[in-house]
Amino acid sequence: MSLTGKTAVVTGAAMGIGRAVTELLLQHGAKVALLDVNETAGKSLVEVLDKLYGRERTLFLSCDVESEEQIKAAFLKAAETFGGIDILFNNAGVLNEDRWERTVSINLMGVIRGSYAALEHMSKLSGGRGGVIINTSSLAGLGPLPSCPVYTATKHAVVGFTRAMAAASVASGYGVRFNALCPGFVQTDLFSAIESNLGRFAHLAAATQQLAEHFGLVGMCDVAEAALDMVTDETKNGEVFLVSPKRKEYVNFPSFVQ
Ligand SMILES: NC(=O)C1=CN([C@@H]2O[C@H](COP(=O)(O)OP(=O)(O)OC[C@H]3O[C@@H](n4cnc5c(N)ncnc54)[C@H](O)[C@@H]3O)[C@@H](O)[C@H]2O)C=CC1
Ligand SMILES: CC/C=C\CC(=O)/C=C/C=C\C=C\C=C\[C@@H](O)[C@@H](O)C/C=C\CCC(=O)O
């Protein structure tokens, strides 16, 4: 799948992994609607991107993925501006074990809200032209992090939701692929703020720091390239891409259907 002329929506696009994916999508010819709750960061990034790629290929929309209303409005504006939506990257996420309901609302419910709102524009059953949705999970979506059980739960749930939606899409004829991205530790603001966000598990911060040292940091470019692979390879549906310093691979899950 060529990205030239395609329209992508990226949530949490203003910083970190979302910014890296946004820039890679633009480099490959896509138009990108950048959605983020951080208006200052979003607007200053778009100023930079406009100089590199032209004003007609980017659009910043202030959007809190905790709000279905804001998601729907942003997706409608993106579709009206660029003539439809082909790619959605549900990337916005936080790690906060103290404010754990908000963590669930953003990391899991935000992915569900975004996926369902995007299908209104992307599904072939509702006049869309199909496409692909990439949901950002984590290596913590494949194995537990004792220092952040709620974050772990949201990321495991994103994997399960993505794989189920991939099957539902085939069975329903949406024409929309669903894949999950599972990065290891990446040097971003989220990663930098871990120790102050572990809440009742703050006493486990050292163990998590040791785990990060054990795994090492994965490069932002490697993460973005993995996301791009799941976008452009039209054979990928229901796939989970693990990206850590030592492993860049699609995960094989056991089948329990006898
Ligand atoms: N940094 C890491 O080690 C890893 C991060 N991830 C995941 O990658 C995704 C991006 O995280 P990072 O780039 O590391 O974090 P980051 O903190 O650098 O960027 C997150 C972006 O999401 C935005 N955001 C936060 N809450 C939002 C909301 N309610 N609505 C809209 N935008 C919102 C922030 O303003 C920010 O621009 C998250 O889902 C995170 O769980 C996954 C694996 C590893
Ligand atoms: C703390 C989260 C930091 C950044 C966000 C993120 O999603 C990063 C995830 C990176 C790696 C996750 C690794 C998960 C590993 C698990 O499968 C188990 O191997 C960990 C088991 C024990 C951890 C030891 C401990 O923390 O006590």
mmCIF file of C-alpha atoms and ligand atoms in Angstrom:
data_model
loop_
_atom_site.group_PDB
_atom_site.id
_atom_site.type_symbol
_atom_site.label_atom_id
_atom_site.label_comp_id
_atom_site.label_asym_id
_atom_site.label_seq_id
_atom_site.Cartn_x
_atom_site.Cartn_y
_atom_site.Cartn_z
ATOM 1 C CA MET A 1 0.000 0.000 0.000
ATOM 2 C CA SER A 2 1.492 3.315 -1.105
ATOM 3 C CA LEU A 3 0.987 6.219 1.295
ATOM 4 C CA THR A 4 0.978 8.871 -1.427
ATOM 5 C CA GLY A 5 -2.262 10.800 -1.150
ATOM 6 C CA LYS A 6 -3.466 8.712 1.786
ATOM 7 C CA THR A 7 -4.858 10.382 4.906
ATOM 8 C CA ALA A 8 -3.671 9.360 8.360
ATOM 9 C CA VAL A 9 -4.987 10.386 11.778
ATOM 10 C CA VAL A 10 -2.517 10.082 14.670
ATOM 11 C CA THR A 11 -3.555 10.529 18.311
ATOM 12 C CA GLY A 12 -0.931 11.667 20.796
ATOM 13 C CA ALA A 13 0.913 13.012 17.750
ATOM 14 C CA ALA A 14 2.571 16.014 19.374
ATOM 15 C CA MET A 15 5.400 14.175 21.099
ATOM 16 C CA GLY A 16 7.301 10.920 21.436
ATOM 17 C CA ILE A 17 6.265 7.880 19.430
ATOM 18 C CA GLY A 18 3.262 9.657 17.901
ATOM 19 C CA ARG A 19 5.516 12.412 16.570
ATOM 20 C CA ALA A 20 7.971 9.874 15.154
ATOM 21 C CA VAL A 21 5.200 7.980 13.346
ATOM 22 C CA THR A 22 3.701 11.255 12.080
ATOM 23 C CA GLU A 23 7.007 12.325 10.553
ATOM 24 C CA LEU A 24 7.571 8.938 8.926
ATOM 25 C CA LEU A 25 4.067 8.965 7.429
ATOM 26 C CA LEU A 26 4.712 12.445 6.009
ATOM 27 C CA GLN A 27 8.085 11.334 4.616
ATOM 28 C CA HIS A 28 6.252 8.554 2.760
ATOM 29 C CA GLY A 29 3.731 10.924 1.171
ATOM 30 C CA ALA A 30 0.725 10.764 3.484
ATOM 31 C CA LYS A 31 -1.342 13.686 4.741
ATOM 32 C CA VAL A 32 -1.579 13.639 8.526
ATOM 33 C CA ALA A 33 -4.135 14.975 11.005
ATOM 34 C CA LEU A 34 -2.302 15.351 14.290
ATOM 35 C CA LEU A 35 -4.579 14.962 17.315
ATOM 36 C CA ASP A 36 -3.344 15.788 20.796
ATOM 37 C CA VAL A 37 -4.562 17.256 24.069
ATOM 38 C CA ASN A 38 -1.358 19.327 24.249
ATOM 39 C CA GLU A 39 -2.195 22.239 21.957
ATOM 40 C CA THR A 40 1.057 24.075 22.517
ATOM 41 C CA ALA A 41 3.201 21.116 21.533
ATOM 42 C CA GLY A 42 0.898 20.183 18.671
ATOM 43 C CA LYS A 43 0.794 23.623 17.117
ATOM 44 C CA SER A 44 4.544 24.152 17.396
ATOM 45 C CA LEU A 45 5.192 20.747 15.800
ATOM 46 C CA VAL A 46 2.881 21.540 12.885
ATOM 47 C CA GLU A 47 4.780 24.797 12.313
ATOM 48 C CA VAL A 48 7.955 22.740 11.932
ATOM 49 C CA LEU A 49 6.310 20.103 9.731
ATOM 50 C CA ASP A 50 4.666 22.682 7.464
ATOM 51 C CA LYS A 51 8.094 24.078 6.585
ATOM 52 C CA LEU A 52 9.299 20.569 5.667
ATOM 53 C CA TYR A 53 6.243 19.083 3.958
ATOM 54 C CA GLY A 54 3.929 21.988 3.090
ATOM 55 C CA ARG A 55 0.905 23.379 4.881
ATOM 56 C CA GLU A 56 -1.529 21.345 2.827
ATOM 57 C CA ARG A 57 -0.379 18.017 4.238
ATOM 58 C CA THR A 58 -0.783 18.568 7.962
ATOM 59 C CA LEU A 59 -3.599 19.601 10.264
ATOM 60 C CA PHE A 60 -3.424 19.910 14.053
ATOM 61 C CA LEU A 61 -6.643 19.280 15.950
ATOM 62 C CA SER A 62 -6.909 19.662 19.694
ATOM 63 C CA CYS A 63 -8.483 16.443 20.916
ATOM 64 C CA ASP A 64 -8.709 14.647 24.266
ATOM 65 C CA VAL A 65 -9.242 10.936 23.580
ATOM 66 C CA GLU A 66 -11.204 10.728 26.830
ATOM 67 C CA SER A 67 -13.972 12.600 25.003
ATOM 68 C CA GLU A 68 -16.022 10.766 22.383
ATOM 69 C CA GLU A 69 -17.415 14.122 21.279
ATOM 70 C CA GLN A 70 -13.948 15.560 20.650
ATOM 71 C CA ILE A 71 -12.819 12.410 18.836
ATOM 72 C CA LYS A 72 -15.847 12.429 16.540
ATOM 73 C CA ALA A 73 -15.433 16.144 15.802
ATOM 74 C CA ALA A 74 -11.732 15.738 15.057
ATOM 75 C CA PHE A 75 -12.272 12.764 12.763
ATOM 76 C CA LEU A 76 -15.035 14.619 10.887
ATOM 77 C CA LYS A 77 -12.769 17.662 10.436
ATOM 78 C CA ALA A 78 -9.913 15.455 9.240
ATOM 79 C CA ALA A 79 -12.162 13.628 6.768
ATOM 80 C CA GLU A 80 -13.651 16.906 5.485
ATOM 81 C CA THR A 81 -10.217 18.520 5.149
ATOM 82 C CA PHE A 82 -8.404 15.668 3.438
ATOM 83 C CA GLY A 83 -11.297 13.812 1.779
ATOM 84 C CA GLY A 84 -11.638 10.726 3.946
ATOM 85 C CA ILE A 85 -9.490 8.677 6.362
ATOM 86 C CA ASP A 86 -7.300 5.722 5.340
ATOM 87 C CA ILE A 87 -5.071 5.210 8.378
ATOM 88 C CA LEU A 88 -5.613 5.652 12.129
ATOM 89 C CA PHE A 89 -2.824 5.394 14.678
ATOM 90 C CA ASN A 90 -4.397 5.143 18.164
ATOM 91 C CA ASN A 91 -1.272 6.120 20.030
ATOM 92 C CA ALA A 92 -2.224 8.528 22.840
ATOM 93 C CA GLY A 93 -1.345 7.006 26.190
ATOM 94 C CA VAL A 94 -0.300 7.715 29.747
ATOM 95 C CA LEU A 95 1.227 5.789 32.629
ATOM 96 C CA ASN A 96 -0.178 6.734 36.025
ATOM 97 C CA GLU A 97 -0.950 4.066 38.616
ATOM 98 C CA ASP A 98 -2.287 6.702 41.006
ATOM 99 C CA ARG A 99 -4.853 8.119 38.580
ATOM 100 C CA TRP A 100 -5.562 4.625 37.284
ATOM 101 C CA GLU A 101 -9.120 5.245 36.076
ATOM 102 C CA ARG A 102 -7.744 7.990 33.804
ATOM 103 C CA THR A 103 -5.073 5.566 32.585
ATOM 104 C CA VAL A 104 -7.815 3.084 31.609
ATOM 105 C CA SER A 105 -9.918 5.854 30.041
ATOM 106 C CA ILE A 106 -7.050 7.032 27.841
ATOM 107 C CA ASN A 107 -5.050 3.894 27.067
ATOM 108 C CA LEU A 108 -7.894 1.410 26.537
ATOM 109 C CA MET A 109 -11.139 3.346 26.172
ATOM 110 C CA GLY A 110 -9.409 5.964 24.004
ATOM 111 C CA VAL A 111 -8.350 3.198 21.607
ATOM 112 C CA ILE A 112 -11.905 1.813 21.550
ATOM 113 C CA ARG A 113 -13.448 5.279 21.073
ATOM 114 C CA GLY A 114 -11.001 6.055 18.261
ATOM 115 C CA SER A 115 -11.493 2.724 16.516
ATOM 116 C CA TYR A 116 -15.287 2.945 16.570
ATOM 117 C CA ALA A 117 -15.336 6.590 15.475
ATOM 118 C CA ALA A 118 -12.872 5.858 12.656
ATOM 119 C CA LEU A 119 -14.972 2.957 11.349
ATOM 120 C CA GLU A 120 -17.760 5.468 10.661
ATOM 121 C CA HIS A 121 -15.408 7.038 8.085
ATOM 122 C CA MET A 122 -13.280 4.045 7.024
ATOM 123 C CA SER A 123 -15.618 1.039 6.880
ATOM 124 C CA LYS A 124 -16.774 -0.019 3.434
ATOM 125 C CA LEU A 125 -20.190 -0.706 5.013
ATOM 126 C CA SER A 126 -20.587 3.023 5.743
ATOM 127 C CA GLY A 127 -19.269 4.412 2.483
ATOM 128 C CA GLY A 128 -15.606 4.384 3.418
ATOM 129 C CA ARG A 129 -12.764 3.003 1.346
ATOM 130 C CA GLY A 130 -11.321 0.690 4.013
ATOM 131 C CA GLY A 131 -7.852 1.125 5.479
ATOM 132 C CA VAL A 132 -5.827 0.211 8.529
ATOM 133 C CA ILE A 133 -5.894 0.977 12.253
ATOM 134 C CA ILE A 134 -2.705 0.595 14.321
ATOM 135 C CA ASN A 135 -3.115 0.544 18.105
ATOM 136 C CA THR A 136 -0.155 1.255 20.350
ATOM 137 C CA SER A 137 0.153 -1.387 23.016
ATOM 138 C CA SER A 138 3.544 -2.157 24.601
ATOM 139 C CA LEU A 139 5.862 -4.963 25.596
ATOM 140 C CA ALA A 140 3.810 -4.582 28.786
ATOM 141 C CA GLY A 141 0.932 -5.762 26.649
ATOM 142 C CA LEU A 142 2.636 -9.138 26.305
ATOM 143 C CA GLY A 143 4.134 -9.588 29.773
ATOM 144 C CA PRO A 144 3.425 -8.083 33.200
ATOM 145 C CA LEU A 145 5.173 -5.088 34.735
ATOM 146 C CA PRO A 146 4.649 -5.515 38.515
ATOM 147 C CA SER A 147 5.268 -1.799 39.102
ATOM 148 C CA CYS A 148 2.314 -0.780 36.911
ATOM 149 C CA PRO A 149 -0.448 -3.387 36.880
ATOM 150 C CA VAL A 150 -3.159 -1.070 35.563
ATOM 151 C CA TYR A 151 -0.928 0.155 32.733
ATOM 152 C CA THR A 152 -0.097 -3.512 32.023
ATOM 153 C CA ALA A 153 -3.813 -4.353 31.983
ATOM 154 C CA THR A 154 -4.595 -1.556 29.511
ATOM 155 C CA LYS A 155 -1.837 -2.686 27.177
ATOM 156 C CA HIS A 156 -2.868 -6.362 27.366
ATOM 157 C CA ALA A 157 -6.427 -5.207 26.621
ATOM 158 C CA VAL A 158 -5.282 -3.219 23.570
ATOM 159 C CA VAL A 159 -3.706 -6.405 22.174
ATOM 160 C CA GLY A 160 -6.883 -8.395 22.778
ATOM 161 C CA PHE A 161 -9.168 -5.686 21.409
ATOM 162 C CA THR A 162 -7.013 -5.295 18.291
ATOM 163 C CA ARG A 163 -6.895 -9.013 17.504
ATOM 164 C CA ALA A 164 -10.655 -9.368 18.065
ATOM 165 C CA MET A 165 -11.432 -6.316 15.916
ATOM 166 C CA ALA A 166 -9.248 -7.721 13.136
ATOM 167 C CA ALA A 167 -11.367 -10.878 13.097
ATOM 168 C CA ALA A 168 -14.627 -8.907 13.451
ATOM 169 C CA SER A 169 -13.617 -6.717 10.514
ATOM 170 C CA VAL A 170 -13.059 -9.721 8.259
ATOM 171 C CA ALA A 171 -16.320 -11.334 9.364
ATOM 172 C CA SER A 172 -18.242 -8.074 8.910
ATOM 173 C CA GLY A 173 -16.672 -6.890 5.660
ATOM 174 C CA TYR A 174 -15.419 -3.552 7.002
ATOM 175 C CA GLY A 175 -12.333 -3.657 4.788
ATOM 176 C CA VAL A 176 -10.293 -2.239 7.696
ATOM 177 C CA ARG A 177 -7.202 -3.996 9.041
ATOM 178 C CA PHE A 178 -6.336 -3.836 12.767
ATOM 179 C CA ASN A 179 -2.799 -4.356 14.102
ATOM 180 C CA ALA A 180 -1.029 -3.694 17.421
ATOM 181 C CA LEU A 181 2.394 -2.199 18.077
ATOM 182 C CA CYS A 182 4.315 -3.449 21.137
ATOM 183 C CA PRO A 183 7.427 -1.366 21.754
ATOM 184 C CA GLY A 184 9.881 -1.913 24.583
ATOM 185 C CA PHE A 185 11.302 1.007 26.562
ATOM 186 C CA VAL A 186 11.565 4.196 24.487
ATOM 187 C CA GLN A 187 13.107 7.446 25.714
ATOM 188 C CA THR A 188 10.063 9.716 25.832
ATOM 189 C CA ASP A 189 8.394 11.980 28.377
ATOM 190 C CA LEU A 190 6.224 9.064 29.481
ATOM 191 C CA PHE A 191 9.297 6.944 30.138
ATOM 192 C CA SER A 192 11.099 9.785 31.914
ATOM 193 C CA ALA A 193 8.207 10.345 34.313
ATOM 194 C CA ILE A 194 7.732 6.716 35.396
ATOM 195 C CA GLU A 195 9.068 7.003 38.943
ATOM 196 C CA SER A 196 6.629 9.792 39.872
ATOM 197 C CA ASN A 197 3.664 7.937 38.432
ATOM 198 C CA LEU A 198 3.820 4.497 40.078
ATOM 199 C CA GLY A 199 1.475 5.450 42.923
ATOM 200 C CA ARG A 200 1.160 2.620 45.493
ATOM 201 C CA PHE A 201 3.859 0.681 43.570
ATOM 202 C CA ALA A 202 6.536 3.395 43.825
ATOM 203 C CA HIS A 203 8.604 0.972 45.942
ATOM 204 C CA LEU A 204 9.041 -1.128 42.773
ATOM 205 C CA ALA A 205 10.623 1.704 40.784
ATOM 206 C CA ALA A 206 14.158 0.362 41.177
ATOM 207 C CA ALA A 207 13.163 -3.062 39.836
ATOM 208 C CA THR A 208 11.595 -1.424 36.799
ATOM 209 C CA GLN A 209 14.665 0.730 36.263
ATOM 210 C CA GLN A 210 16.747 -2.448 36.340
ATOM 211 C CA LEU A 211 14.382 -4.027 33.816
ATOM 212 C CA ALA A 212 14.823 -1.001 31.557
ATOM 213 C CA GLU A 213 18.584 -1.366 31.854
ATOM 214 C CA HIS A 214 18.250 -5.077 31.102
ATOM 215 C CA PHE A 215 16.117 -4.549 27.992
ATOM 216 C CA GLY A 216 17.841 -1.362 26.858
ATOM 217 C CA LEU A 217 16.115 1.431 24.974
ATOM 218 C CA VAL A 218 14.607 0.880 21.548
ATOM 219 C CA GLY A 219 15.023 3.659 19.006
ATOM 220 C CA MET A 220 12.058 5.829 18.076
ATOM 221 C CA CYS A 221 12.812 5.206 14.383
ATOM 222 C CA ASP A 222 12.632 1.425 14.839
ATOM 223 C CA VAL A 223 9.228 1.795 16.482
ATOM 224 C CA ALA A 224 7.963 4.062 13.706
ATOM 225 C CA GLU A 225 9.299 1.713 11.006
ATOM 226 C CA ALA A 226 7.441 -1.186 12.634
ATOM 227 C CA ALA A 227 4.214 0.820 12.591
ATOM 228 C CA LEU A 228 4.814 1.702 8.937
ATOM 229 C CA ASP A 229 5.309 -1.970 8.063
ATOM 230 C CA MET A 230 1.901 -2.844 9.503
ATOM 231 C CA VAL A 231 0.349 0.038 7.555
ATOM 232 C CA THR A 232 1.883 -0.661 4.153
ATOM 233 C CA ASP A 233 1.840 -4.495 4.206
ATOM 234 C CA GLU A 234 -1.764 -5.215 3.305
ATOM 235 C CA THR A 235 -1.372 -8.857 4.339
ATOM 236 C CA LYS A 236 -1.049 -7.759 7.978
ATOM 237 C CA ASN A 237 -4.332 -7.968 9.891
ATOM 238 C CA GLY A 238 -4.628 -9.059 13.524
ATOM 239 C CA GLU A 239 -0.853 -8.878 13.867
ATOM 240 C CA VAL A 240 1.153 -7.822 16.921
ATOM 241 C CA PHE A 241 4.622 -6.379 16.239
ATOM 242 C CA LEU A 242 7.134 -6.614 19.116
ATOM 243 C CA VAL A 243 9.924 -4.041 18.906
ATOM 244 C CA SER A 244 12.757 -4.168 21.463
ATOM 245 C CA PRO A 245 16.512 -3.655 21.057
ATOM 246 C CA LYS A 246 17.079 -7.361 20.483
ATOM 247 C CA ARG A 247 13.801 -8.414 18.842
ATOM 248 C CA LYS A 248 11.802 -6.977 15.945
ATOM 249 C CA GLU A 249 9.201 -9.593 15.134
ATOM 250 C CA TYR A 250 5.560 -10.438 14.702
ATOM 251 C CA VAL A 251 4.323 -12.307 17.782
ATOM 252 C CA ASN A 252 2.885 -15.802 17.398
ATOM 253 C CA PHE A 253 -0.019 -16.516 19.750
ATOM 254 C CA PRO A 254 -1.199 -20.017 20.744
ATOM 255 C CA SER A 255 -4.460 -21.177 19.206
ATOM 256 C CA PHE A 256 -6.902 -22.866 21.593
ATOM 257 C CA VAL A 257 -9.382 -23.822 18.895
ATOM 258 C CA GLN A 258 -9.114 -27.648 18.674
HETATM 259 N N1 LIG B 1 7.839 5.329 26.044
HETATM 260 C C1 LIG B 1 7.800 4.002 26.144
HETATM 261 O O1 LIG B 1 8.701 3.360 26.728
HETATM 262 C C2 LIG B 1 6.655 3.248 25.559
HETATM 263 C C3 LIG B 1 5.450 3.879 25.238
HETATM 264 N N2 LIG B 1 4.415 3.120 24.743
HETATM 265 C C4 LIG B 1 3.147 3.741 24.390
HETATM 266 O O2 LIG B 1 3.371 4.657 23.315
HETATM 267 C C5 LIG B 1 2.335 5.644 23.317
HETATM 268 C C6 LIG B 1 2.966 7.018 23.246
HETATM 269 O O3 LIG B 1 3.731 7.172 24.421
HETATM 270 P P1 LIG B 1 5.080 8.039 24.457
HETATM 271 O O4 LIG B 1 5.384 8.554 23.093
HETATM 272 O O5 LIG B 1 6.089 7.246 25.189
HETATM 273 O O6 LIG B 1 4.594 9.189 25.429
HETATM 274 P P2 LIG B 1 4.702 10.771 25.378
HETATM 275 O O7 LIG B 1 4.249 11.205 26.729
HETATM 276 O O8 LIG B 1 6.022 11.202 24.859
HETATM 277 O O9 LIG B 1 3.598 11.180 24.280
HETATM 278 C C7 LIG B 1 2.250 10.900 24.511
HETATM 279 C C8 LIG B 1 1.427 11.926 23.745
HETATM 280 O O10 LIG B 1 0.056 11.620 23.966
HETATM 281 C C9 LIG B 1 -0.616 12.808 24.343
HETATM 282 N N3 LIG B 1 -1.790 12.516 25.178
HETATM 283 C C10 LIG B 1 -1.795 12.100 26.466
HETATM 284 N N4 LIG B 1 -3.054 11.984 26.919
HETATM 285 C C11 LIG B 1 -3.865 12.324 25.890
HETATM 286 C C12 LIG B 1 -5.260 12.405 25.725
HETATM 287 N N5 LIG B 1 -6.112 12.153 26.740
HETATM 288 N N6 LIG B 1 -5.748 12.780 24.527
HETATM 289 C C13 LIG B 1 -4.914 13.072 23.506
HETATM 290 N N7 LIG B 1 -3.575 13.038 23.592
HETATM 291 C C14 LIG B 1 -3.067 12.659 24.778
HETATM 292 C C15 LIG B 1 0.416 13.640 25.067
HETATM 293 O O11 LIG B 1 0.062 15.018 25.082
HETATM 294 C C16 LIG B 1 1.664 13.351 24.252
HETATM 295 O O12 LIG B 1 1.797 14.252 23.179
HETATM 296 C C17 LIG B 1 1.535 5.396 24.607
HETATM 297 O O13 LIG B 1 0.349 4.669 24.292
HETATM 298 C C18 LIG B 1 2.464 4.538 25.453
HETATM 299 O O14 LIG B 1 1.758 3.719 26.362
HETATM 300 C C19 LIG B 1 4.530 1.766 24.531
HETATM 301 C C20 LIG B 1 5.700 1.134 24.836
HETATM 302 C C21 LIG B 1 6.840 1.825 25.336
HETATM 303 C C1 LIG B 2 7.358 1.024 33.146
HETATM 304 C C2 LIG B 2 6.826 1.252 31.740
HETATM 305 C C3 LIG B 2 7.713 2.194 30.985
HETATM 306 C C4 LIG B 2 7.416 2.707 29.766
HETATM 307 C C5 LIG B 2 6.186 2.346 28.996
HETATM 308 C C6 LIG B 2 6.204 1.000 28.405
HETATM 309 O O1 LIG B 2 5.179 0.556 27.925
HETATM 310 C C7 LIG B 2 7.450 0.229 28.421
HETATM 311 C C8 LIG B 2 7.437 -1.124 28.381
HETATM 312 C C9 LIG B 2 8.726 -1.793 28.232
HETATM 313 C C10 LIG B 2 9.007 -3.036 28.604
HETATM 314 C C11 LIG B 2 8.119 -3.951 29.288
HETATM 315 C C12 LIG B 2 8.610 -5.174 29.624
HETATM 316 C C13 LIG B 2 7.756 -6.182 30.235
HETATM 317 C C14 LIG B 2 8.361 -7.327 30.649
HETATM 318 C C15 LIG B 2 7.520 -8.440 31.192
HETATM 319 O O2 LIG B 2 7.179 -9.280 30.153
HETATM 320 C C16 LIG B 2 8.269 -9.246 32.239
HETATM 321 O O3 LIG B 2 9.415 -9.778 31.627
HETATM 322 C C17 LIG B 2 8.696 -8.346 33.400
HETATM 323 C C18 LIG B 2 8.788 -9.222 34.631
HETATM 324 C C19 LIG B 2 9.248 -8.758 35.746
HETATM 325 C C20 LIG B 2 9.704 -7.322 35.830
HETATM 326 C C21 LIG B 2 10.598 -7.192 37.014
HETATM 327 C C22 LIG B 2 10.076 -6.073 37.888
HETATM 328 O O4 LIG B 2 9.722 -4.998 37.310
HETATM 329 O O5 LIG B 2 9.960 -6.285 39.086
#
